[in-house]
Amino acid sequence: MSVRRAPSARPSPDHGPSALWTPSRRALLAGAAAAAAGPLLAACGSSSGGSGGGGSSSKTVTLGSNGSDAVPKKAYAALWAAAGKSTGDTLKVNVKQHENFQNQINSYLQGTPDDVFTWFAGYRMQFFAKQGLASPIDDVWQTIGSHFTPAIQALSKGLDGKYYFVPLYYYPWAIWYRKSVFKQHGYTIPANWDQFTALLKKMKGDGLVPLAFGNQNQWPVMGTFDQINFRLNGYQFHVDLMHGKESWTDARVKKTFDMWASIMPYHQQGAAGRKTEDATGFVRDKKAGMIVAGAGTAVQQFTTDPAALADLDFFPFPEITPQWGMDTVEAPCDGFMMSKSPKNKTGATKVLEFFGSPAGEKAYLDLDSSELAAAKDFDNAKNTALQKKEAALITGAKNLTQFMDRDGNPTFVSTVMIPALADFVRSPNTFAATKLSNIEAQKKSIYASS
Amino acid sequence: MTVRLRGRIGLHVLLMAAALAWLAPLLWAVFTAFRPYDDTQKHGYLSWPKSLTFSNFTSAWSQAQFPGYFRNTVLVAVPGVLITLLFAAAVAFVVSRFSFWWNIPLLLLFTAGNLLPQQVIITPLYRLYLDVPGLGSGSGKMYDTLLGLVLIHVAFQSGFSTFVLANYMKTIPHELTEAALVDGAGVARQFFQIILPLCRPPLAALATLLSIWIYNDFFWAIVLISTGSKMPITSALNNLVGNYFTNDNLLAAGALMTALPTLIIYFLLQRQFISGLTLGSGKG
Amino acid sequence: MTARVHRLTKRDKVVVAVMAGIPTLLALCLVWLPAIASIVLSFTNWTGVGGLSTITFDGVDNYKQLFSINPQFWPAVEHNLIWLAALLLVGTPLGMFLAYQLDKKIRLTKFYQTAFFLPVVVSTAVIGFVWKLVYDPDNGLINSLFHTNKPGDYLDWIGSPHLNLWAVLVAAIWRHAGYLMVLYLAGLKSVDPSLKEAAALDGAGGWQAFRHVVFPVLKPINIVVLVVTIIEALRAFDIVWVFNKGAQGTELLSILITQNIVGEASRIGYGSAIAVVLMVISLGAIIPYLWVTFRRERREGNGR
């Protein structure tokens, strides 16, 4: 887990961003701005020193949420309401558009973070914890710890071994299809790469788009890379690659891209202009045979049509190297973190304890059945057959990964891998030979400097 | 004569075709916005509509919380326009009525600043906003406040207005202020009572233009505002873009509703708008 | 003229200082100070998290990497230049042509003018959304009309690097031509009508009359247009950001900056280096123009 990173990047906890300027310089700037804005600012004599910290008497807990879509929005609303009822605090929620939330995370956490905010498990969480932008929540985990398996517990810890994350739900990545389509054409679930490629060929012959594909948001394509890479090269190599310990010029990475390139002709055209949810729509409408996707994306496209939803099924990405079998499942986990100096720490702690309880998970999952509860003692009786199958897939896995943008360094993934993978989709056949050394060069410079 | 007539008809055919081609994207958005989602899913977007509906507009209005975002825009745009005009007029007054050695550098500073791409200054600006106290935010920071947005709009937009107003004020005869000076009127009175009233035409034009520019700005808010409900409308349009589910019909309705106020301003104040745009170039 | 300054009373001096001072201070603090800070930061390595003490200077490293191993940098520069060329070579003549035709006092002028001008009023972000509806690979207007949304003869307007820059440029030109039309219309209004009449009666064809009579009059406007166009080309951001986030063939400098410093990544120094490149190009275009303009005006002003 040790990613090379200068320890000096950690700010002293009690100063935060306000320690940025030496007093004279800061006073100068503040004074200049105040003078510039004249009466508008003059009234505001109070210094900005530190961000709250006190305010213990407040009964309000603020909460930043990326759940802007209709389904999660409703489910989160139910969760907030239940948490408010359980803790007696007032929850003030700040909902931002899903991708805006992620894009802004850096400035948001340094600027005016809410007490509690939605985030993702994995290095993506540890990265911000390490920079002192989140509070350790070991006390929360003393209360909720017993609800989670050791795997989930490990997922919730920062690089320093402290807890920083309260999981809410997770969901597996897999290959989704309609049972009736498979039945109609007599397809069988492919168990290995050869059967998979044969199936792709057959689907194309039958006039179907073999693999629906939409990459407008630029992250979905990472899912396919992850699947092929850990099936081909094993969990450990994949994780080491994500953590910057293995080289992108390694022959094994090249092999991953070569295999992927060989099935690119079976991917739906026009991916860059299509949203992954619209691509899923092609599977729903029986125009495409399969899609590599996360459970949430897949299920939500089917919810409007109960008959289609009953027809939806999935299978894990087929085996490539027999040594690894299908031992790894990509199961991203979403949950909550506490910002570095919440205004109402006691309230935030109580709220997080509720989020990590089976009652909290139930409040959310009752309204969003496309995900799986992270708690092991959650009452699964109401789960759909599909959810039960998803849960079995995850519990049967030897290793769990999150996702490239959750397992890797955020700077590297967002500025190097996103354009690089888009480049691969554009010209898959020449990519591995020409672009991998550049990825490695950029990786080195980013990992060395951050 | 017939040659001329034929030419005229040809010209009309040409212009009409061009005008329709010009309007096509907007009309397509209107068409999409009025169709029910299910209809377009079943029959495709290019199909004869079975029914038309307002429901995309109403659900965009409520689902994306448009009223709140419109309110934010008004809270940013109105003070933004007024302060920009006041500041720009003040600077323009000084550089056009007096000859200081620093007149040209000052004009350069304002105008060139206005022309810089926004991205060039964003990081330091954002750090600055974290350290400057602001009003109306629980955190006591300028970051994530509407005031912060107003100020950057003022600082950024002053350039063009200063340029235009300075040009205009130069055309006002010096005798007018001279006479006032003899009467013992101070600089402030000259500015407020003589020059500003005479500048009504360019001020009206600039006010129209600035309203639309500030309304249309997309970038500042997506960086400097971190509370979803404080976003101005143009930046909040993104809220209709789903992570798991995108409804183009809804998006089209939202985009049109976002564009509507600027279109209304344009149709009402067309003359001011166009004269505003040409003011900057009039002197060329 | 300088005499006037001497006549100012003490109180007036304070008033003048306030009138010029406050706006100047605001512009200095919020525009120029950050601009200069960007230059300083471009020579550093900083994650943007933590105090200023966590900034380390590393000379021209950022620039070296930018010029050598960033696969998006040179394409972005190229696309900014193509953007400029397209606006200059297509958008500008188009705007001029429309203005010239609409200046002929024909019927429906108001309608035509409004149609061409509407895109200028709408925000570029909304324009991005609207054109996405047109270019959508599966449901868009174009692919639906021409049935190019079937496997085999698929036209990927948003994704294909051979198409997407041109697709988005059409949207940009669409807007720009309307803008320039208005500028040129104003210019044409100042052409002596009898001159135009005479040229028309002379039997000079449209093109002849335009070239010899009208075009020379538009010369001063052309300079303004040139600057406006350069600025628009360098500032291009919203349309592309909404269209496809500048991926795969539509990279622009403004987008690279945004991705490096405002996204989840935070390579402040590196992003600032790109910002400096953009700033140098912008100021290189702006300052000489403004300097000449202001100098000329000052001379004219003094001569009056």
Coordinates of N, CA and C in Angstrom, one line a residue, chain A residues 174-352:
Chain A
A174 N -20.0 -6.7 -13.6 CA -20.1 -8.0 -14.3 C -20.6 -7.8 -15.7
I175 N -20.9 -8.9 -16.4 CA -21.5 -8.8 -17.8 C -23.0 -9.0 -17.7
W176 N -23.7 -8.1 -18.2 CA -25.2 -8.1 -18.0 C -25.8 -8.5 -19.4
Y177 N -26.9 -9.2 -19.3 CA -27.6 -9.7 -20.5 C -29.0 -10.0 -20.2
R178 N -29.8 -10.2 -21.3 CA -31.2 -10.6 -21.1 C -31.3 -12.1 -21.3
K179 N -31.9 -12.8 -20.3 CA -32.1 -14.3 -20.4 C -32.8 -14.7 -21.7
S180 N -33.8 -13.9 -22.0 CA -34.6 -14.3 -23.2 C -33.8 -14.2 -24.5
V181 N -32.9 -13.3 -24.6 CA -32.1 -13.1 -25.8 C -31.2 -14.3 -25.9
F182 N -30.6 -14.7 -24.8 CA -29.7 -15.9 -24.8 C -30.4 -17.2 -25.1
K183 N -31.7 -17.2 -24.6 CA -32.5 -18.4 -24.9 C -32.9 -18.5 -26.4
Q184 N -33.3 -17.4 -26.9 CA -33.8 -17.3 -28.2 C -32.7 -17.7 -29.2
H185 N -31.4 -17.3 -29.0 CA -30.4 -17.7 -29.9 C -29.6 -18.9 -29.5
G186 N -30.0 -19.4 -28.3 CA -29.3 -20.6 -27.8 C -27.8 -20.4 -27.3
Y187 N -27.6 -19.2 -26.8 CA -26.3 -18.8 -26.3 C -26.1 -19.5 -24.9
T188 N -24.9 -19.8 -24.6 CA -24.6 -20.3 -23.2 C -23.6 -19.3 -22.6
I189 N -23.6 -19.3 -21.3 CA -22.7 -18.4 -20.5 C -21.3 -18.8 -20.8
P190 N -20.4 -17.9 -21.3 CA -19.0 -18.3 -21.5 C -18.2 -18.5 -20.2
A191 N -17.5 -19.5 -20.2 CA -16.7 -19.8 -18.9 C -15.3 -19.3 -19.1
N192 N -14.8 -19.2 -20.3 CA -13.4 -18.7 -20.5 C -13.3 -17.8 -21.7
W193 N -12.2 -17.3 -22.0 CA -11.9 -16.3 -23.0 C -12.3 -16.8 -24.4
D194 N -12.0 -18.1 -24.7 CA -12.3 -18.6 -26.0 C -13.8 -18.7 -26.3
Q195 N -14.5 -19.2 -25.2 CA -15.9 -19.3 -25.4 C -16.5 -17.8 -25.5
F196 N -15.9 -16.9 -24.8 CA -16.4 -15.5 -24.8 C -16.2 -14.9 -26.2
T197 N -15.0 -15.1 -26.8 CA -14.8 -14.5 -28.1 C -15.7 -15.3 -29.2
A198 N -15.9 -16.5 -29.0 CA -16.8 -17.3 -29.9 C -18.2 -16.7 -29.8
L199 N -18.6 -16.4 -28.6 CA -20.0 -15.9 -28.4 C -20.1 -14.5 -29.0
L200 N -19.1 -13.7 -28.9 CA -19.1 -12.4 -29.5 C -19.3 -12.5 -31.0
K201 N -18.5 -13.4 -31.6 CA -18.6 -13.6 -33.0 C -20.0 -14.0 -33.5
K202 N -20.5 -14.9 -32.7 CA -21.8 -15.5 -33.0 C -22.9 -14.4 -32.9
M203 N -22.8 -13.6 -31.9 CA -23.8 -12.5 -31.7 C -23.7 -11.5 -32.9
K204 N -22.5 -11.3 -33.3 CA -22.4 -10.3 -34.4 C -23.1 -10.9 -35.7
G205 N -22.8 -12.2 -35.8 CA -23.5 -12.9 -37.0 C -25.0 -12.9 -36.9
D206 N -25.5 -12.9 -35.7 CA -27.0 -12.9 -35.5 C -27.5 -11.5 -35.6
G207 N -26.7 -10.5 -35.9 CA -27.2 -9.1 -36.1 C -27.4 -8.4 -34.8
L208 N -26.8 -8.9 -33.7 CA -26.8 -8.1 -32.5 C -25.5 -7.3 -32.4
V209 N -25.6 -6.2 -31.6 CA -24.3 -5.6 -31.2 C -23.8 -6.4 -30.0
P210 N -22.7 -7.1 -30.2 CA -22.3 -8.0 -29.1 C -22.1 -7.3 -27.7
L211 N -21.3 -6.3 -27.7 CA -21.1 -5.6 -26.4 C -21.5 -4.1 -26.6
A212 N -22.6 -3.8 -25.9 CA -23.0 -2.4 -25.9 C -21.9 -1.6 -25.1
F213 N -21.7 -0.4 -25.6 CA -20.6 0.4 -25.1 C -20.8 1.9 -25.1
G214 N -20.7 2.5 -24.0 CA -20.9 4.0 -23.9 C -19.8 4.5 -23.0
N215 N -19.1 5.5 -23.5 CA -17.9 6.0 -22.7 C -17.9 7.5 -22.6
Q216 N -19.1 8.1 -22.8 CA -19.1 9.6 -22.8 C -18.6 10.2 -21.5
N217 N -18.9 9.6 -20.4 CA -18.4 10.1 -19.1 C -17.0 9.7 -18.8
Q218 N -16.4 8.9 -19.7 CA -15.0 8.6 -19.7 C -14.5 7.6 -18.7
W219 N -15.3 7.4 -17.6 CA -14.9 6.4 -16.7 C -15.3 5.0 -17.0
P220 N -16.4 4.7 -17.7 CA -16.9 3.3 -17.8 C -15.8 2.4 -18.5
V221 N -15.0 2.9 -19.4 CA -14.1 2.1 -20.1 C -13.1 1.5 -19.1
M222 N -12.8 2.1 -18.0 CA -11.9 1.6 -17.1 C -12.3 0.2 -16.6
G223 N -13.6 0.0 -16.5 CA -14.2 -1.2 -16.0 C -13.7 -2.4 -16.8
T224 N -13.7 -2.3 -18.1 CA -13.3 -3.4 -19.0 C -11.8 -3.6 -18.8
F225 N -11.0 -2.6 -18.7 CA -9.6 -2.8 -18.5 C -9.3 -3.6 -17.3
D226 N -10.0 -3.2 -16.2 CA -9.8 -3.8 -14.9 C -10.1 -5.3 -15.0
Q227 N -11.2 -5.6 -15.6 CA -11.6 -7.0 -15.7 C -10.6 -7.9 -16.5
I228 N -10.2 -7.4 -17.6 CA -9.2 -8.2 -18.4 C -7.9 -8.3 -17.7
N229 N -7.5 -7.2 -17.1 CA -6.2 -7.2 -16.5 C -6.1 -8.1 -15.3
F230 N -7.1 -8.1 -14.4 CA -6.9 -9.0 -13.3 C -7.3 -10.5 -13.6
R231 N -8.1 -10.7 -14.6 CA -8.3 -12.1 -15.1 C -7.0 -12.6 -15.7
L232 N -6.4 -11.8 -16.5 CA -5.2 -12.2 -17.2 C -3.9 -12.3 -16.3
N233 N -3.7 -11.3 -15.5 CA -2.5 -11.1 -14.7 C -2.6 -11.3 -13.2
G234 N -3.8 -11.6 -12.8 CA -4.0 -11.8 -11.4 C -4.2 -10.6 -10.6
Y235 N -4.8 -10.8 -9.4 CA -5.2 -9.7 -8.5 C -4.0 -8.9 -8.1
Q236 N -2.9 -9.6 -7.7 CA -1.8 -8.8 -7.1 C -1.1 -7.9 -8.1
F237 N -1.0 -8.4 -9.3 CA -0.4 -7.6 -10.3 C -1.2 -6.3 -10.6
H238 N -2.5 -6.6 -10.7 CA -3.4 -5.5 -11.0 C -3.3 -4.4 -9.9
V239 N -3.4 -4.8 -8.6 CA -3.3 -3.9 -7.6 C -2.0 -3.1 -7.5
D240 N -0.9 -3.9 -7.8 CA 0.4 -3.2 -7.8 C 0.5 -2.2 -8.9
L241 N -0.1 -2.6 -10.0 CA -0.1 -1.6 -11.1 C -0.9 -0.4 -10.8
M242 N -2.0 -0.6 -10.1 CA -2.8 0.6 -9.7 C -2.1 1.5 -8.7
H243 N -1.3 0.8 -7.9 CA -0.6 1.6 -6.9 C 0.8 2.1 -7.3
G244 N 1.0 1.9 -8.6 CA 2.3 2.5 -9.2 C 3.5 1.7 -8.9
K245 N 3.3 0.4 -8.4 CA 4.5 -0.4 -8.1 C 5.0 -1.2 -9.4
E246 N 4.0 -1.5 -10.2 CA 4.4 -2.2 -11.5 C 4.4 -1.2 -12.6
S247 N 5.2 -1.5 -13.6 CA 5.4 -0.6 -14.7 C 4.3 -0.8 -15.8
W248 N 3.9 0.2 -16.4 CA 2.9 0.1 -17.5 C 3.5 -0.4 -18.8
T249 N 4.9 -0.4 -18.8 CA 5.6 -1.0 -20.0 C 5.8 -2.5 -19.8
D250 N 5.3 -3.0 -18.7 CA 5.5 -4.5 -18.5 C 4.7 -5.2 -19.6
A251 N 5.3 -6.3 -20.0 CA 4.7 -7.1 -21.1 C 3.3 -7.6 -20.7
R252 N 3.1 -7.7 -19.4 CA 1.7 -8.2 -19.0 C 0.7 -7.2 -19.3
V253 N 1.0 -5.9 -19.1 CA 0.1 -4.8 -19.4 C -0.2 -4.8 -20.9
K254 N 0.9 -5.0 -21.7 CA 0.7 -5.0 -23.2 C -0.2 -6.1 -23.6
K255 N 0.0 -7.2 -23.0 CA -0.9 -8.4 -23.3 C -2.4 -8.0 -23.0
T256 N -2.6 -7.4 -21.9 CA -4.0 -7.0 -21.6 C -4.6 -6.1 -22.7
F257 N -3.8 -5.1 -23.1 CA -4.3 -4.3 -24.2 C -4.5 -5.0 -25.5
D258 N -3.6 -5.9 -25.7 CA -3.7 -6.7 -27.0 C -5.0 -7.6 -27.0
M259 N -5.3 -8.2 -25.8 CA -6.5 -9.0 -25.8 C -7.7 -8.1 -25.9
W260 N -7.6 -7.0 -25.3 CA -8.8 -6.1 -25.3 C -9.0 -5.6 -26.8
A261 N -7.8 -5.3 -27.4 CA -7.9 -4.8 -28.8 C -8.6 -5.9 -29.7
S262 N -8.3 -7.1 -29.4 CA -8.8 -8.2 -30.3 C -10.4 -8.3 -30.2
I263 N -10.9 -7.8 -29.1 CA -12.4 -7.8 -29.0 C -13.0 -6.5 -29.3
M264 N -12.2 -5.5 -29.5 CA -12.8 -4.1 -29.8 C -13.8 -4.1 -31.0
P265 N -13.5 -4.9 -32.0 CA -14.5 -4.9 -33.1 C -15.9 -5.3 -32.7
Y266 N -16.0 -5.9 -31.6 CA -17.3 -6.4 -31.1 C -18.0 -5.4 -30.2
H267 N -17.3 -4.3 -29.9 CA -17.9 -3.2 -29.1 C -18.7 -2.3 -30.0
Q268 N -19.7 -1.8 -29.3 CA -20.6 -0.9 -30.0 C -19.9 0.4 -30.5
Q269 N -20.1 0.8 -31.8 CA -19.5 2.0 -32.3 C -20.0 3.2 -31.6
G270 N -19.3 4.3 -31.7 CA -19.8 5.6 -31.3 C -19.8 5.7 -29.7
A271 N -18.9 4.9 -29.1 CA -19.0 4.9 -27.6 C -18.7 6.3 -27.0
A272 N -17.8 7.0 -27.6 CA -17.4 8.3 -27.0 C -18.5 9.3 -26.9
G273 N -19.5 9.1 -27.7 CA -20.6 10.1 -27.7 C -21.8 9.5 -27.0
R274 N -21.7 8.3 -26.4 CA -22.8 7.7 -25.8 C -22.6 7.5 -24.3
K275 N -23.7 7.8 -23.5 CA -23.6 7.5 -22.1 C -23.7 6.1 -21.8
T276 N -23.0 5.6 -20.8 CA -23.1 4.2 -20.5 C -24.5 3.7 -20.2
E277 N -25.3 4.6 -19.6 CA -26.7 4.2 -19.4 C -27.5 4.0 -20.7
D278 N -27.2 4.9 -21.6 CA -27.8 4.7 -22.9 C -27.4 3.4 -23.6
A279 N -26.1 3.1 -23.4 CA -25.6 1.8 -24.0 C -26.4 0.6 -23.3
T280 N -26.6 0.7 -22.0 CA -27.4 -0.3 -21.3 C -28.8 -0.4 -21.9
G281 N -29.3 0.7 -22.3 CA -30.6 0.7 -23.0 C -30.7 -0.2 -24.2
F282 N -29.5 -0.3 -24.9 CA -29.5 -1.2 -26.1 C -29.7 -2.7 -25.7
V283 N -29.1 -3.0 -24.5 CA -29.3 -4.4 -24.0 C -30.8 -4.6 -23.6
R284 N -31.4 -3.6 -23.0 CA -32.7 -3.7 -22.5 C -33.7 -3.8 -23.8
D285 N -33.3 -3.1 -24.8 CA -34.2 -3.1 -26.0 C -33.8 -4.3 -27.0
K286 N -33.0 -5.2 -26.5 CA -32.6 -6.4 -27.2 C -31.9 -6.1 -28.6
K287 N -31.3 -4.9 -28.6 CA -30.5 -4.6 -29.8 C -29.0 -5.0 -29.6
A288 N -28.7 -5.1 -28.3 CA -27.3 -5.5 -28.0 C -27.4 -6.8 -27.1
G289 N -26.3 -7.6 -27.2 CA -26.3 -8.8 -26.5 C -25.9 -8.7 -25.0
M290 N -24.8 -7.9 -24.8 CA -24.3 -7.9 -23.4 C -23.7 -6.5 -23.2
I291 N -23.4 -6.2 -21.9 CA -22.6 -5.0 -21.5 C -21.8 -5.3 -20.3
V292 N -20.6 -4.8 -20.3 CA -19.8 -4.8 -19.1 C -20.2 -3.6 -18.3
A293 N -20.7 -3.8 -17.1 CA -21.2 -2.6 -16.3 C -21.3 -2.9 -14.8
G294 N -21.5 -1.9 -14.0 CA -21.8 -2.1 -12.6 C -23.2 -2.3 -12.4
A295 N -23.6 -3.0 -11.3 CA -25.0 -3.3 -11.1 C -25.9 -2.1 -11.1
G296 N -25.5 -1.0 -10.5 CA -26.4 0.1 -10.4 C -26.8 0.6 -11.8
T297 N -25.8 0.8 -12.7 CA -26.1 1.3 -14.0 C -27.0 0.4 -14.7
A298 N -26.7 -0.9 -14.6 CA -27.5 -1.9 -15.4 C -28.9 -1.9 -14.9
V299 N -29.1 -2.1 -13.6 CA -30.4 -2.3 -13.0 C -31.3 -1.1 -13.2
Q300 N -30.7 0.1 -13.0 CA -31.6 1.3 -13.1 C -32.2 1.5 -14.5
Q301 N -31.5 1.0 -15.5 CA -32.1 1.2 -16.9 C -33.3 0.2 -17.1
F302 N -33.4 -0.8 -16.2 CA -34.5 -1.8 -16.4 C -35.6 -1.5 -15.5
T303 N -35.5 -0.6 -14.5 CA -36.5 -0.5 -13.5 C -37.8 0.0 -14.0
T304 N -37.8 0.7 -15.1 CA -39.0 1.3 -15.7 C -39.9 0.2 -16.3
D305 N -39.3 -1.0 -16.5 CA -40.0 -2.1 -17.2 C -39.8 -3.4 -16.4
P306 N -40.8 -3.7 -15.6 CA -40.7 -4.9 -14.7 C -40.4 -6.2 -15.4
A307 N -41.0 -6.3 -16.6 CA -40.8 -7.6 -17.3 C -39.4 -7.7 -17.8
A308 N -38.8 -6.6 -18.2 CA -37.4 -6.6 -18.7 C -36.5 -6.8 -17.4
L309 N -36.9 -6.2 -16.3 CA -36.1 -6.4 -15.1 C -36.0 -7.9 -14.7
A310 N -37.1 -8.6 -14.8 CA -37.2 -10.0 -14.4 C -36.3 -10.8 -15.4
D311 N -36.1 -10.2 -16.6 CA -35.4 -10.9 -17.6 C -33.9 -10.6 -17.6
L312 N -33.5 -9.7 -16.7 CA -32.1 -9.2 -16.6 C -31.3 -10.2 -15.8
D313 N -30.1 -10.5 -16.3 CA -29.2 -11.4 -15.5 C -27.7 -11.0 -15.8
F314 N -26.8 -11.7 -15.1 CA -25.4 -11.3 -15.3 C -24.6 -12.6 -15.1
F315 N -23.3 -12.5 -15.6 CA -22.3 -13.5 -15.3 C -21.0 -12.8 -15.1
P316 N -20.1 -13.4 -14.3 CA -18.8 -12.8 -14.1 C -18.0 -12.8 -15.3
F317 N -17.1 -11.8 -15.4 CA -16.2 -11.8 -16.6 C -15.5 -13.1 -16.7
P318 N -15.4 -13.7 -17.9 CA -14.9 -15.1 -18.0 C -13.4 -15.2 -17.6
E319 N -13.1 -16.4 -17.3 CA -11.7 -16.7 -17.0 C -10.8 -16.5 -18.2
I320 N -9.6 -16.0 -17.9 CA -8.6 -15.9 -18.9 C -7.4 -16.8 -18.6
T321 N -6.7 -16.5 -17.5 CA -5.6 -17.4 -17.1 C -6.1 -18.4 -16.0
P322 N -6.0 -19.7 -16.3 CA -6.6 -20.7 -15.4 C -6.1 -20.5 -13.9
Q323 N -4.8 -20.1 -13.8 CA -4.3 -19.9 -12.5 C -5.1 -19.0 -11.6
W324 N -5.7 -18.0 -12.2 CA -6.4 -17.0 -11.4 C -7.9 -17.3 -11.4
G325 N -8.3 -18.1 -12.4 CA -9.8 -18.4 -12.5 C -10.6 -17.1 -12.5
M326 N -11.6 -17.1 -11.7 CA -12.5 -15.9 -11.5 C -12.5 -15.5 -10.1
D327 N -11.2 -15.4 -9.5 CA -11.1 -15.2 -8.1 C -11.3 -13.8 -7.6
T328 N -11.3 -12.9 -8.6 CA -11.4 -11.5 -8.2 C -12.7 -10.9 -8.8
V329 N -13.4 -10.1 -7.9 CA -14.6 -9.4 -8.3 C -14.4 -7.9 -8.1
E330 N -14.7 -7.1 -9.1 CA -14.7 -5.6 -8.8 C -16.0 -5.2 -8.2
A331 N -15.9 -4.8 -6.9 CA -17.1 -4.4 -6.2 C -16.9 -3.1 -5.5
P332 N -17.1 -2.0 -6.2 CA -16.9 -0.7 -5.6 C -17.9 -0.5 -4.4
C333 N -17.4 0.2 -3.4 CA -18.2 0.4 -2.2 C -18.3 1.9 -2.0
D334 N -19.6 2.4 -1.8 CA -19.8 3.8 -1.6 C -20.2 4.0 -0.1
G335 N -19.9 5.2 0.4 CA -20.3 5.4 1.8 C -20.0 6.9 2.2
F336 N -19.5 7.0 3.4 CA -19.4 8.4 3.9 C -18.1 8.6 4.6
M337 N -17.7 9.9 4.6 CA -16.5 10.3 5.4 C -16.8 11.5 6.2
M338 N -16.0 11.8 7.2 CA -16.1 13.0 8.0 C -15.0 14.0 7.6
S339 N -15.4 15.3 7.4 CA -14.4 16.2 7.0 C -13.5 16.6 8.1
K340 N -12.4 17.3 7.8 CA -11.3 17.4 8.7 C -11.7 18.1 10.0
S341 N -12.5 19.2 10.0 CA -12.9 19.8 11.3 C -14.3 20.1 11.2
P342 N -15.2 19.1 11.4 CA -16.6 19.3 11.4 C -17.1 20.3 12.4
K343 N -18.1 21.1 12.1 CA -18.6 22.1 13.1 C -19.3 21.4 14.2
N344 N -19.9 20.3 13.9 CA -20.6 19.5 15.0 C -20.1 18.1 15.0
K345 N -19.0 17.9 15.7 CA -18.4 16.6 15.6 C -19.2 15.5 16.3
T346 N -19.8 15.9 17.5 CA -20.6 14.8 18.2 C -21.8 14.4 17.3
G347 N -22.4 15.4 16.7 CA -23.6 15.1 15.8 C -23.1 14.3 14.6
A348 N -22.0 14.7 14.0 CA -21.5 14.0 12.9 C -21.2 12.5 13.2
T349 N -20.6 12.3 14.4 CA -20.3 11.0 14.8 C -21.6 10.1 15.0
K350 N -22.6 10.8 15.6 CA -23.9 10.0 15.8 C -24.5 9.7 14.4
V351 N -24.5 10.6 13.5 CA -25.0 10.4 12.2 C -24.3 9.3 11.5
L352 N -23.0 9.3 11.6 CA -22.2 8.2 10.9 C -22.5 6.9 11.5

